[in-house]
Amino acid sequence: MNNNDLMDKIVSLCKRRGFIFPGSEIYGGFANSWDYGPVGVELKNNIKQLWWKRFVQGRDDMVGIDAALIMKPAVWEASGHLKNFSDPLVECKNCHTRFRADQIDTTKPCASCDKSAGFTEAKMFNLMFKTFIGPAEEQANIAYFRPETAQAMFVDFKNVLDTSRKTVPFGIGQIGKAFRNEITPGNFIFRTREFEQMEIEYFIPVPKEDAEWNKYFEMWRENMLSWINKDLGIDLTHVHELEVPKDELAHYSKRTIDFEYHFPFGVSELYGLAYRTDFDLKNHQEKSGQDLRYTDPYTSEKYLPHVIEPTWGVDRTVLAVLCEHYREEEDRVYLALPPRLAPYKVAVFPLLKNKPELVAKAREIYDQLKEHFSTAWDDRGNVGKRYYSQDEIGTPFGITVDFQTLEDGSVTVRSRDTKEQPRVKIDDLQSYLQKNINSL
Ligand code: GAP
């Protein structure tokens, strides 16, 4: 399949089945804004919950926070974002379309109008999203939506230390929205102006030599690869690690690795891992005048910890998961999602909608299963169509209640992946599903 076709097919499946819709669509859409629909929000929540469980609740050396989206502008002065968080912008002299200078070849014709009128000189464009606090739109009231969740973990560092009794090394994790006024958003949910991040700032002792921070960097590198492979079910041959060259490092980073995924539109950044040194804590300490140093409980030494930052984009995770698990067969399309990610683990169907005894039995089973699994109910159309639609949503199992159910208390359990339909006794359903879900 041609890669553009694959992207088109995924976008269309997302709309058709309720994963992701174009934002503000009844008003003609709003460029590059996307809304997660009923099954999309389940998939996204499953990803976030899995991440939280693994990296925050599952570790003794981690705690979480959930901070404000709009922070005091001084935060962004201290972090360097107001000064440095910019991309080079050029404009086509013919059609005035704007591009990121580092993403196009300015000696070639414009990708929008195909004319060779040339481009304006590159000027730096700050990506911070501005707003005003309160009714007066004046300079003194300017504030910014956060361009990364990270800064709250530095700004709240002292409060977390004082309340959580964690000792270095330890990390703070957060999931939340971030905003960037991107010059060229695109490729569906890959690059948008409003997106979600899952980030960790991991605080380590001041390293005396490179090996000391590298040890933690390597630990997070392995954790990130394991997440990609074990939790998301992504084949690691579809992932590429890019050592970001020194002259392209973000203003705060001493070393960064980008984890790139083989998206249909090209190999592009999925996640990042950076060594931020003590850049952020030092700047916030200076700017706020507060002592942000950590006191070692054993030696009483006071110091500003250094930081390793693994960062994950939620929306790019959703996109990579959809691309990775999209399958086409002659007679159907399906998402081979690992059950832990699937919006529904099981769907229940009465064979015929107009037979009250079948519907009542199916409802009974549905109500029972709902207590244990995220369960869908579907009584529209014929059973073939219901299988087809649950396949496209990625539901691993479909249960049909038929006339034999009323006689012997068994149902058919159809597997999304093999299409096999063994009969299972209602009493054994829960353990059958549990076992098979765990084995996928
Ligand atoms: N705190 C570090 C930081 O924000 P980043 O590489 O700029 O680093 C982290 O962003 C992750 O956020 C990226 O790896 C990507 O997954 C996601 N991301 C960044 N910009 C995005 C955008 N415009 N749309 C969707 N996801 C984005």
CSV table of C-alpha atoms and ligand atoms in Angstrom, one decimal:
chain,number,residue,atom,x,y,z
A,1,MET,CA,0.0,0.0,0.0
A,2,ASN,CA,1.2,3.5,-0.9
A,3,ASN,CA,2.0,5.4,2.3
A,4,ASN,CA,-0.2,8.4,1.5
A,5,ASP,CA,-3.0,5.9,1.0
A,6,LEU,CA,-2.4,4.4,4.4
A,7,MET,CA,-2.6,7.8,6.1
A,8,ASP,CA,-5.8,8.7,4.2
A,9,LYS,CA,-7.3,5.3,5.2
A,10,ILE,CA,-6.4,5.9,8.9
A,11,VAL,CA,-7.9,9.4,8.9
A,12,SER,CA,-11.0,8.1,7.3
A,13,LEU,CA,-11.3,5.1,9.7
A,14,CYS,CA,-10.9,7.5,12.6
A,15,LYS,CA,-13.8,9.7,11.4
A,16,ARG,CA,-16.0,6.7,10.4
A,17,ARG,CA,-15.7,4.9,13.7
A,18,GLY,CA,-15.5,7.8,16.1
A,19,PHE,CA,-11.8,7.9,17.0
A,20,ILE,CA,-11.0,11.4,15.8
A,21,PHE,CA,-13.1,14.1,14.0
A,22,PRO,CA,-12.1,17.3,12.4
A,23,GLY,CA,-12.5,20.1,15.0
A,24,SER,CA,-15.4,22.6,14.6
A,25,GLU,CA,-16.6,20.6,11.5
A,26,ILE,CA,-20.1,21.9,11.3
A,27,TYR,CA,-18.6,25.4,10.8
A,28,GLY,CA,-16.4,24.2,7.9
A,29,GLY,CA,-13.7,22.9,10.2
A,30,PHE,CA,-10.8,24.7,11.9
A,31,ALA,CA,-7.5,24.0,10.3
A,32,ASN,CA,-5.4,21.4,12.2
A,33,SER,CA,-7.8,21.1,15.1
A,34,TRP,CA,-9.0,17.6,15.9
A,35,ASP,CA,-11.5,16.2,18.4
A,36,TYR,CA,-11.3,12.8,20.0
A,37,GLY,CA,-14.6,11.0,19.6
A,38,PRO,CA,-16.2,8.2,21.8
A,39,VAL,CA,-13.7,5.5,21.0
A,40,GLY,CA,-10.8,7.8,20.5
A,41,VAL,CA,-11.0,9.2,24.0
A,42,GLU,CA,-11.1,5.6,25.3
A,43,LEU,CA,-7.9,4.7,23.4
A,44,LYS,CA,-6.2,7.9,24.5
A,45,ASN,CA,-7.3,7.4,28.1
A,46,ASN,CA,-6.0,3.8,28.1
A,47,ILE,CA,-2.6,5.1,26.9
A,48,LYS,CA,-2.5,7.8,29.6
A,49,GLN,CA,-3.6,5.4,32.3
A,50,LEU,CA,-1.1,2.8,31.3
A,51,TRP,CA,1.7,5.4,31.3
A,52,TRP,CA,0.6,6.7,34.7
A,53,LYS,CA,0.4,3.3,36.2
A,54,ARG,CA,3.8,2.2,34.8
A,55,PHE,CA,5.8,5.4,35.4
A,56,VAL,CA,4.2,7.1,38.4
A,57,GLN,CA,2.2,4.7,40.5
A,58,GLY,CA,4.4,1.7,39.7
A,59,ARG,CA,7.6,3.2,40.9
A,60,ASP,CA,8.8,4.2,44.3
A,61,ASP,CA,11.0,6.9,42.9
A,62,MET,CA,8.2,8.8,41.2
A,63,VAL,CA,5.3,11.1,42.2
A,64,GLY,CA,2.8,13.0,40.0
A,65,ILE,CA,1.4,16.5,39.8
A,66,ASP,CA,-1.3,18.2,37.7
A,67,ALA,CA,-0.4,21.9,37.4
A,68,ALA,CA,-2.1,25.0,35.9
A,69,LEU,CA,-2.0,25.5,32.1
A,70,ILE,CA,-1.3,29.2,32.4
A,71,MET,CA,1.6,30.0,34.6
A,72,LYS,CA,3.0,33.4,35.6
A,73,PRO,CA,5.0,34.9,32.7
A,74,ALA,CA,8.1,35.1,34.8
A,75,VAL,CA,8.3,31.3,34.5
A,76,TRP,CA,8.8,31.6,30.7
A,77,GLU,CA,11.3,34.3,31.1
A,78,ALA,CA,13.3,32.1,33.5
A,79,SER,CA,13.0,29.0,31.3
A,80,GLY,CA,14.2,30.8,28.3
A,81,HIS,CA,11.1,30.1,26.2
A,82,LEU,CA,10.2,33.8,25.7
A,83,LYS,CA,13.6,34.4,24.3
A,84,ASN,CA,14.5,31.1,22.6
A,85,PHE,CA,11.4,29.1,21.8
A,86,SER,CA,11.3,30.1,18.2
A,87,ASP,CA,11.3,28.6,14.7
A,88,PRO,CA,12.7,30.3,11.5
A,89,LEU,CA,9.8,31.5,9.4
A,90,VAL,CA,9.8,32.4,5.6
A,91,GLU,CA,7.0,33.5,3.4
A,92,CYS,CA,6.5,32.8,-0.3
A,93,LYS,CA,6.7,36.1,-2.2
A,94,ASN,CA,4.0,35.1,-4.6
A,95,CYS,CA,1.2,33.4,-2.5
A,96,HIS,CA,2.4,34.6,1.0
A,97,THR,CA,2.1,31.0,2.4
A,98,ARG,CA,4.4,30.7,5.5
A,99,PHE,CA,6.8,27.9,6.0
A,100,ARG,CA,9.3,26.8,8.6
A,101,ALA,CA,12.6,27.6,6.9
A,102,ASP,CA,14.3,24.5,8.3
A,103,GLN,CA,11.6,22.3,6.8
A,104,ILE,CA,11.7,23.4,3.1
A,105,ASP,CA,14.3,23.9,0.4
A,106,THR,CA,14.0,27.6,-0.3
A,107,THR,CA,15.8,27.2,-3.7
A,108,LYS,CA,12.8,25.1,-5.0
A,109,PRO,CA,9.3,26.4,-6.1
A,110,CYS,CA,6.8,27.0,-3.4
A,111,ALA,CA,4.9,23.9,-2.3
A,112,SER,CA,1.7,25.8,-2.2
A,113,CYS,CA,1.5,27.8,-5.5
A,114,ASP,CA,4.3,26.0,-7.4
A,115,LYS,CA,5.9,29.4,-8.4
A,116,SER,CA,9.5,30.2,-8.1
A,117,ALA,CA,9.0,33.8,-6.8
A,118,GLY,CA,11.4,33.1,-3.9
A,119,PHE,CA,11.0,33.5,-0.2
A,120,THR,CA,11.4,36.3,2.3
A,121,GLU,CA,14.4,36.3,4.6
A,122,ALA,CA,14.0,33.9,7.5
A,123,LYS,CA,12.9,35.6,10.7
A,124,MET,CA,12.5,34.0,14.1
A,125,PHE,CA,8.9,33.4,15.1
A,126,ASN,CA,8.1,32.7,18.8
A,127,LEU,CA,5.8,29.7,19.3
A,128,MET,CA,4.3,30.8,22.6
A,129,PHE,CA,0.5,31.1,22.6
A,130,LYS,CA,-0.4,34.5,24.1
A,131,THR,CA,-3.5,35.5,26.0
A,132,PHE,CA,-4.6,38.1,28.4
A,133,ILE,CA,-5.5,37.7,32.0
A,134,GLY,CA,-8.7,39.7,33.0
A,135,PRO,CA,-10.7,42.1,30.9
A,136,ALA,CA,-8.0,44.6,29.8
A,137,GLU,CA,-6.0,43.5,26.8
A,138,GLU,CA,-2.8,45.4,27.7
A,139,GLN,CA,0.9,44.5,28.0
A,140,ALA,CA,0.8,44.1,31.7
A,141,ASN,CA,-1.9,41.4,31.5
A,142,ILE,CA,-0.2,39.2,28.8
A,143,ALA,CA,0.2,35.6,29.8
A,144,TYR,CA,1.0,32.4,27.9
A,145,PHE,CA,-0.4,28.9,27.6
A,146,ARG,CA,2.4,26.5,28.6
A,147,PRO,CA,4.4,25.2,25.6
A,148,GLU,CA,5.5,22.1,27.6
A,149,THR,CA,4.3,20.6,30.8
A,150,ALA,CA,7.8,20.4,32.1
A,151,GLN,CA,8.2,23.8,33.7
A,152,ALA,CA,5.6,23.1,36.4
A,153,MET,CA,7.7,20.2,37.6
A,154,PHE,CA,10.6,22.6,38.2
A,155,VAL,CA,8.4,25.4,39.7
A,156,ASP,CA,6.7,23.0,42.0
A,157,PHE,CA,10.0,21.1,42.9
A,158,LYS,CA,10.3,22.6,46.4
A,159,ASN,CA,6.7,22.0,47.3
A,160,VAL,CA,6.9,18.4,46.1
A,161,LEU,CA,10.1,17.9,48.1
A,162,ASP,CA,8.6,19.3,51.2
A,163,THR,CA,5.5,17.2,51.0
A,164,SER,CA,6.5,13.9,49.5
A,165,ARG,CA,9.7,13.2,51.4
A,166,LYS,CA,11.3,11.8,48.3
A,167,THR,CA,15.1,11.6,48.2
A,168,VAL,CA,17.2,12.2,45.1
A,169,PRO,CA,17.2,10.5,42.7
A,170,PHE,CA,13.5,10.8,42.1
A,171,GLY,CA,11.1,12.1,39.5
A,172,ILE,CA,8.0,14.1,39.0
A,173,GLY,CA,5.5,13.1,36.3
A,174,GLN,CA,2.7,15.0,34.7
A,175,ILE,CA,0.2,14.5,31.9
A,176,GLY,CA,-1.5,17.5,30.3
A,177,LYS,CA,-2.1,19.8,27.4
A,178,ALA,CA,0.6,22.0,25.9
A,179,PHE,CA,0.2,24.7,23.3
A,180,ARG,CA,2.5,25.9,20.5
A,181,ASN,CA,1.7,28.3,17.7
A,182,GLU,CA,3.3,26.0,15.2
A,183,ILE,CA,4.1,27.6,11.8
A,184,THR,CA,3.3,24.4,9.8
A,185,PRO,CA,1.0,22.0,11.7
A,186,GLY,CA,-0.1,19.0,9.8
A,187,ASN,CA,-0.1,15.3,9.1
A,188,PHE,CA,-3.3,14.8,11.0
A,189,ILE,CA,-2.7,14.7,14.8
A,190,PHE,CA,1.1,14.5,14.4
A,191,ARG,CA,1.7,18.3,14.7
A,192,THR,CA,-1.0,20.5,16.1
A,193,ARG,CA,-1.1,23.7,18.0
A,194,GLU,CA,-2.8,22.1,21.0
A,195,PHE,CA,-1.6,18.7,22.1
A,196,GLU,CA,-1.0,16.5,25.1
A,197,GLN,CA,2.3,15.5,26.7
A,198,MET,CA,3.3,12.9,29.3
A,199,GLU,CA,6.6,14.1,30.8
A,200,ILE,CA,9.0,13.2,33.6
A,201,GLU,CA,11.6,15.4,35.2
A,202,TYR,CA,14.0,13.0,36.9
A,203,PHE,CA,16.2,14.7,39.5
A,204,ILE,CA,19.7,13.3,40.0
A,205,PRO,CA,22.7,14.2,42.1
A,206,VAL,CA,25.2,16.6,40.6
A,207,PRO,CA,27.3,14.4,38.3
A,208,LYS,CA,31.0,14.6,38.8
A,209,GLU,CA,31.6,13.0,35.4
A,210,ASP,CA,29.6,12.2,32.3
A,211,ALA,CA,29.2,8.5,33.3
A,212,GLU,CA,27.1,9.6,36.3
A,213,TRP,CA,24.3,11.3,34.3
A,214,ASN,CA,24.7,8.9,31.5
A,215,LYS,CA,23.7,6.0,33.8
A,216,TYR,CA,20.3,7.6,34.4
A,217,PHE,CA,19.9,8.7,30.8
A,218,GLU,CA,20.5,5.1,29.8
A,219,MET,CA,17.9,3.8,32.3
A,220,TRP,CA,15.3,6.1,30.8
A,221,ARG,CA,16.3,5.2,27.3
A,222,GLU,CA,15.6,1.5,28.1
A,223,ASN,CA,12.4,2.4,29.9
A,224,MET,CA,11.2,4.3,26.9
A,225,LEU,CA,12.0,1.5,24.5
A,226,SER,CA,10.3,-1.0,26.7
A,227,TRP,CA,7.2,1.2,26.9
A,228,ILE,CA,7.1,1.4,23.1
A,229,ASN,CA,7.5,-2.3,22.6
A,230,LYS,CA,5.8,-3.9,25.6
A,231,ASP,CA,3.0,-1.5,26.4
A,232,LEU,CA,2.2,-0.2,22.9
A,233,GLY,CA,3.0,-3.3,21.0
A,234,ILE,CA,5.2,-1.4,18.5
A,235,ASP,CA,7.8,-3.4,16.7
A,236,LEU,CA,11.2,-1.8,17.6
A,237,THR,CA,12.3,-2.2,14.0
A,238,HIS,CA,9.8,0.6,13.2
A,239,VAL,CA,11.6,2.9,15.7
A,240,HIS,CA,14.8,4.8,15.1
A,241,GLU,CA,16.9,6.6,17.6
A,242,LEU,CA,18.4,9.9,16.5
A,243,GLU,CA,21.2,11.4,18.4
A,244,VAL,CA,20.4,15.1,18.0
A,245,PRO,CA,23.5,16.9,16.7
A,246,LYS,CA,25.1,19.4,19.2
A,247,ASP,CA,24.2,22.4,17.1
A,248,GLU,CA,20.5,21.4,16.9
A,249,LEU,CA,20.0,20.9,20.6
A,250,ALA,CA,17.2,22.8,22.4
A,251,HIS,CA,18.5,25.7,24.4
A,252,TYR,CA,18.3,23.7,27.7
A,253,SER,CA,19.8,20.4,26.6
A,254,LYS,CA,23.3,18.9,26.8
A,255,ARG,CA,22.2,15.7,25.1
A,256,THR,CA,19.0,14.6,23.4
A,257,ILE,CA,17.9,11.4,21.7
A,258,ASP,CA,14.7,11.5,19.6
A,259,PHE,CA,12.8,8.3,19.3
A,260,GLU,CA,11.5,8.4,15.7
A,261,TYR,CA,8.7,6.2,14.4
A,262,HIS,CA,8.2,5.1,10.8
A,263,PHE,CA,5.0,7.1,10.2
A,264,PRO,CA,3.4,6.7,6.7
A,265,PHE,CA,4.5,10.2,5.9
A,266,GLY,CA,8.2,9.6,6.9
A,267,VAL,CA,10.4,8.8,9.8
A,268,SER,CA,9.5,11.5,12.4
A,269,GLU,CA,9.9,12.3,16.1
A,270,LEU,CA,7.7,10.3,18.5
A,271,TYR,CA,9.4,11.0,21.8
A,272,GLY,CA,12.4,12.7,23.2
A,273,LEU,CA,14.9,12.1,26.0
A,274,ALA,CA,17.1,15.0,27.2
A,275,TYR,CA,19.7,15.8,29.8
A,276,ARG,CA,18.6,19.3,30.9
A,277,THR,CA,21.5,19.7,33.5
A,278,ASP,CA,20.5,22.1,36.3
A,279,PHE,CA,19.5,24.7,33.7
A,280,ASP,CA,15.9,25.0,34.8
A,281,LEU,CA,16.2,24.9,38.6
A,282,LYS,CA,19.2,27.3,38.4
A,283,ASN,CA,17.2,29.8,36.3
A,284,HIS,CA,14.1,29.5,38.5
A,285,GLN,CA,16.2,29.9,41.6
A,286,GLU,CA,17.8,33.1,40.2
A,287,LYS,CA,14.6,34.6,38.9
A,288,SER,CA,12.4,33.8,41.9
A,289,GLY,CA,14.9,34.5,44.5
A,290,GLN,CA,13.9,31.3,46.3
A,291,ASP,CA,16.3,28.7,47.5
A,292,LEU,CA,15.5,25.6,45.4
A,293,ARG,CA,18.4,23.5,46.6
A,294,TYR,CA,17.9,20.0,47.8
A,295,THR,CA,19.5,19.0,51.2
A,296,ASP,CA,21.0,15.5,51.2
A,297,PRO,CA,19.5,13.8,54.3
A,298,TYR,CA,22.7,11.9,55.0
A,299,THR,CA,25.5,14.4,54.3
A,300,SER,CA,23.4,17.6,54.8
A,301,GLU,CA,25.0,18.8,51.5
A,302,LYS,CA,22.8,21.4,49.7
A,303,TYR,CA,22.7,21.3,45.9
A,304,LEU,CA,20.6,21.9,42.8
A,305,PRO,CA,19.9,18.5,41.3
A,306,HIS,CA,20.5,17.8,37.6
A,307,VAL,CA,17.7,16.6,35.4
A,308,ILE,CA,17.0,13.8,32.9
A,309,GLU,CA,13.8,14.4,31.0
A,310,PRO,CA,12.0,11.7,29.1
A,311,THR,CA,9.0,13.1,27.2
A,312,TRP,CA,6.2,11.5,25.4
A,313,GLY,CA,3.6,13.1,23.1
A,314,VAL,CA,0.1,11.6,23.7
A,315,ASP,CA,-1.3,12.4,20.3
A,316,ARG,CA,1.7,11.1,18.5
A,317,THR,CA,1.4,7.9,20.6
A,318,VAL,CA,-2.2,7.5,19.4
A,319,LEU,CA,-1.1,8.0,15.8
A,320,ALA,CA,1.8,5.6,16.0
A,321,VAL,CA,-0.5,3.0,17.7
A,322,LEU,CA,-3.1,3.4,14.9
A,323,CYS,CA,-0.5,3.1,12.2
A,324,GLU,CA,1.2,0.1,13.8
A,325,HIS,CA,-1.9,-2.0,14.4
A,326,TYR,CA,-3.8,-1.1,11.2
A,327,ARG,CA,-4.5,-4.3,9.2
A,328,GLU,CA,-6.2,-4.9,5.9
A,329,GLU,CA,-7.5,-8.2,4.6
A,330,GLU,CA,-9.6,-9.0,1.5
A,331,ASP,CA,-12.9,-8.7,3.3
A,332,ARG,CA,-12.2,-6.5,6.2
A,333,VAL,CA,-10.1,-3.8,7.9
A,334,TYR,CA,-9.2,-4.3,11.6
A,335,LEU,CA,-7.1,-2.8,14.3
A,336,ALA,CA,-5.0,-5.4,16.0
A,337,LEU,CA,-4.7,-3.3,19.1
A,338,PRO,CA,-3.3,-4.9,22.2
A,339,PRO,CA,-6.4,-5.4,24.5
A,340,ARG,CA,-5.0,-3.1,27.1
A,341,LEU,CA,-5.2,-0.3,24.6
A,342,ALA,CA,-8.5,-1.3,22.8
A,343,PRO,CA,-11.4,1.1,23.6
A,344,TYR,CA,-13.6,-2.0,24.2
A,345,LYS,CA,-12.3,-5.4,25.3
A,346,VAL,CA,-15.5,-7.1,24.3
A,347,ALA,CA,-18.8,-6.4,22.4
A,348,VAL,CA,-22.1,-8.2,23.1
A,349,PHE,CA,-24.7,-8.8,20.4
A,350,PRO,CA,-28.2,-10.3,20.4
A,351,LEU,CA,-28.5,-12.3,17.2
A,352,LEU,CA,-31.8,-10.7,16.4
A,353,LYS,CA,-33.0,-7.4,17.7
A,354,ASN,CA,-36.7,-8.2,17.4
A,355,LYS,CA,-36.5,-11.3,19.7
A,356,PRO,CA,-37.1,-10.0,23.2
A,357,GLU,CA,-35.8,-13.2,24.8
A,358,LEU,CA,-32.5,-12.9,23.0
A,359,VAL,CA,-32.2,-9.2,23.7
A,360,ALA,CA,-32.9,-9.8,27.4
A,361,LYS,CA,-30.3,-12.6,27.7
A,362,ALA,CA,-27.7,-10.5,25.9
A,363,ARG,CA,-28.4,-7.5,28.2
A,364,GLU,CA,-27.9,-9.7,31.2
A,365,ILE,CA,-24.5,-10.9,29.9
A,366,TYR,CA,-23.6,-7.3,28.9
A,367,ASP,CA,-24.5,-6.0,32.4
A,368,GLN,CA,-22.3,-8.7,34.0
A,369,LEU,CA,-19.3,-8.2,31.8
A,370,LYS,CA,-19.5,-4.4,32.1
A,371,GLU,CA,-18.5,-4.8,35.7
A,372,HIS,CA,-15.1,-6.3,34.7
A,373,PHE,CA,-14.3,-5.2,31.1
A,374,SER,CA,-15.0,-2.1,29.0
A,375,THR,CA,-17.9,-3.6,27.0
A,376,ALA,CA,-19.8,-2.4,23.9
A,377,TRP,CA,-23.4,-3.2,23.1
A,378,ASP,CA,-24.4,-3.4,19.5
A,379,ASP,CA,-27.8,-4.5,18.1
A,380,ARG,CA,-27.8,-2.7,14.8
A,381,GLY,CA,-27.8,-4.3,11.4
A,382,ASN,CA,-26.8,-8.0,11.0
A,383,VAL,CA,-24.1,-9.8,13.0
A,384,GLY,CA,-21.7,-9.6,10.1
A,385,LYS,CA,-21.9,-5.8,10.1
A,386,ARG,CA,-21.4,-5.6,13.8
A,387,TYR,CA,-18.3,-7.8,13.6
A,388,TYR,CA,-17.0,-5.5,10.8
A,389,SER,CA,-17.5,-2.4,12.8
A,390,GLN,CA,-16.0,-3.8,16.1
A,391,ASP,CA,-13.0,-5.1,14.0
A,392,GLU,CA,-12.4,-1.5,12.9
A,393,ILE,CA,-12.6,-0.3,16.4
A,394,GLY,CA,-10.2,-3.0,17.5
A,395,THR,CA,-12.5,-4.9,19.9
A,396,PRO,CA,-10.7,-8.2,20.6
A,397,PHE,CA,-13.8,-10.3,21.2
A,398,GLY,CA,-17.5,-10.3,20.1
A,399,ILE,CA,-20.1,-12.3,21.9
A,400,THR,CA,-23.3,-13.4,20.1
A,401,VAL,CA,-26.3,-14.5,22.0
A,402,ASP,CA,-28.4,-16.9,19.8
A,403,PHE,CA,-31.2,-19.4,20.1
A,404,GLN,CA,-28.8,-22.1,21.3
A,405,THR,CA,-27.9,-19.8,24.2
A,406,LEU,CA,-31.4,-20.1,25.5
A,407,GLU,CA,-31.2,-23.9,25.3
A,408,ASP,CA,-27.7,-24.7,26.7
A,409,GLY,CA,-26.4,-21.4,28.3
A,410,SER,CA,-23.5,-21.0,25.8
A,411,VAL,CA,-22.6,-18.1,23.5
A,412,THR,CA,-20.2,-17.8,20.6
A,413,VAL,CA,-17.1,-15.8,21.3
A,414,ARG,CA,-15.6,-14.5,18.1
A,415,SER,CA,-11.9,-13.6,18.0
A,416,ARG,CA,-11.0,-10.4,16.1
A,417,ASP,CA,-7.7,-11.7,15.1
A,418,THR,CA,-8.5,-15.3,14.1
A,419,LYS,CA,-12.2,-14.9,13.3
A,420,GLU,CA,-12.7,-18.2,15.1
A,421,GLN,CA,-16.0,-18.6,17.0
A,422,PRO,CA,-15.9,-21.2,19.8
A,423,ARG,CA,-18.9,-21.7,22.0
A,424,VAL,CA,-18.3,-20.8,25.7
A,425,LYS,CA,-20.6,-21.4,28.6
A,426,ILE,CA,-21.9,-18.1,30.1
A,427,ASP,CA,-20.6,-19.2,33.5
A,428,ASP,CA,-17.1,-19.5,32.1
A,429,LEU,CA,-17.2,-16.3,30.0
A,430,GLN,CA,-15.4,-14.0,32.5
A,431,SER,CA,-12.4,-16.3,33.0
A,432,TYR,CA,-12.3,-17.2,29.3
A,433,LEU,CA,-12.1,-13.5,28.4
A,434,GLN,CA,-9.6,-12.7,31.1
A,435,LYS,CA,-7.3,-15.5,30.0
A,436,ASN,CA,-7.5,-14.7,26.3
A,437,ILE,CA,-7.2,-10.9,26.8
A,438,ASN,CA,-4.1,-11.5,28.9
A,439,SER,CA,-2.5,-13.8,26.3
A,440,LEU,CA,-2.9,-11.3,23.4
B,1,GAP,N1,9.7,19.3,27.7
B,1,GAP,C1,10.4,18.9,26.5
B,1,GAP,C2,9.6,19.1,25.3
B,1,GAP,O1,8.5,19.6,25.3
B,1,GAP,P1,9.6,18.5,22.7
B,1,GAP,O2,10.4,17.5,21.9
B,1,GAP,O3,9.5,19.9,22.2
B,1,GAP,O4,10.2,18.5,24.2
B,1,GAP,C3,8.0,16.6,23.5
B,1,GAP,O5,8.1,17.9,22.9
B,1,GAP,C4,7.0,15.7,22.8
B,1,GAP,O6,5.8,16.4,22.6
B,1,GAP,C5,7.5,15.4,21.3
B,1,GAP,O7,8.4,14.3,21.3
B,1,GAP,C6,6.2,15.1,20.7
B,1,GAP,O8,5.8,13.8,20.9
B,1,GAP,C7,5.2,16.0,21.4
B,1,GAP,N2,5.0,17.3,20.5
B,1,GAP,C8,5.7,18.3,20.4
B,1,GAP,N3,5.2,19.3,19.6
B,1,GAP,C9,4.0,18.8,19.2
B,1,GAP,C10,3.0,19.2,18.3
B,1,GAP,N4,3.0,20.5,17.8
B,1,GAP,N5,1.9,18.4,18.1
B,1,GAP,C11,1.8,17.2,18.7
B,1,GAP,N6,2.8,16.7,19.5
B,1,GAP,C12,3.9,17.5,19.8
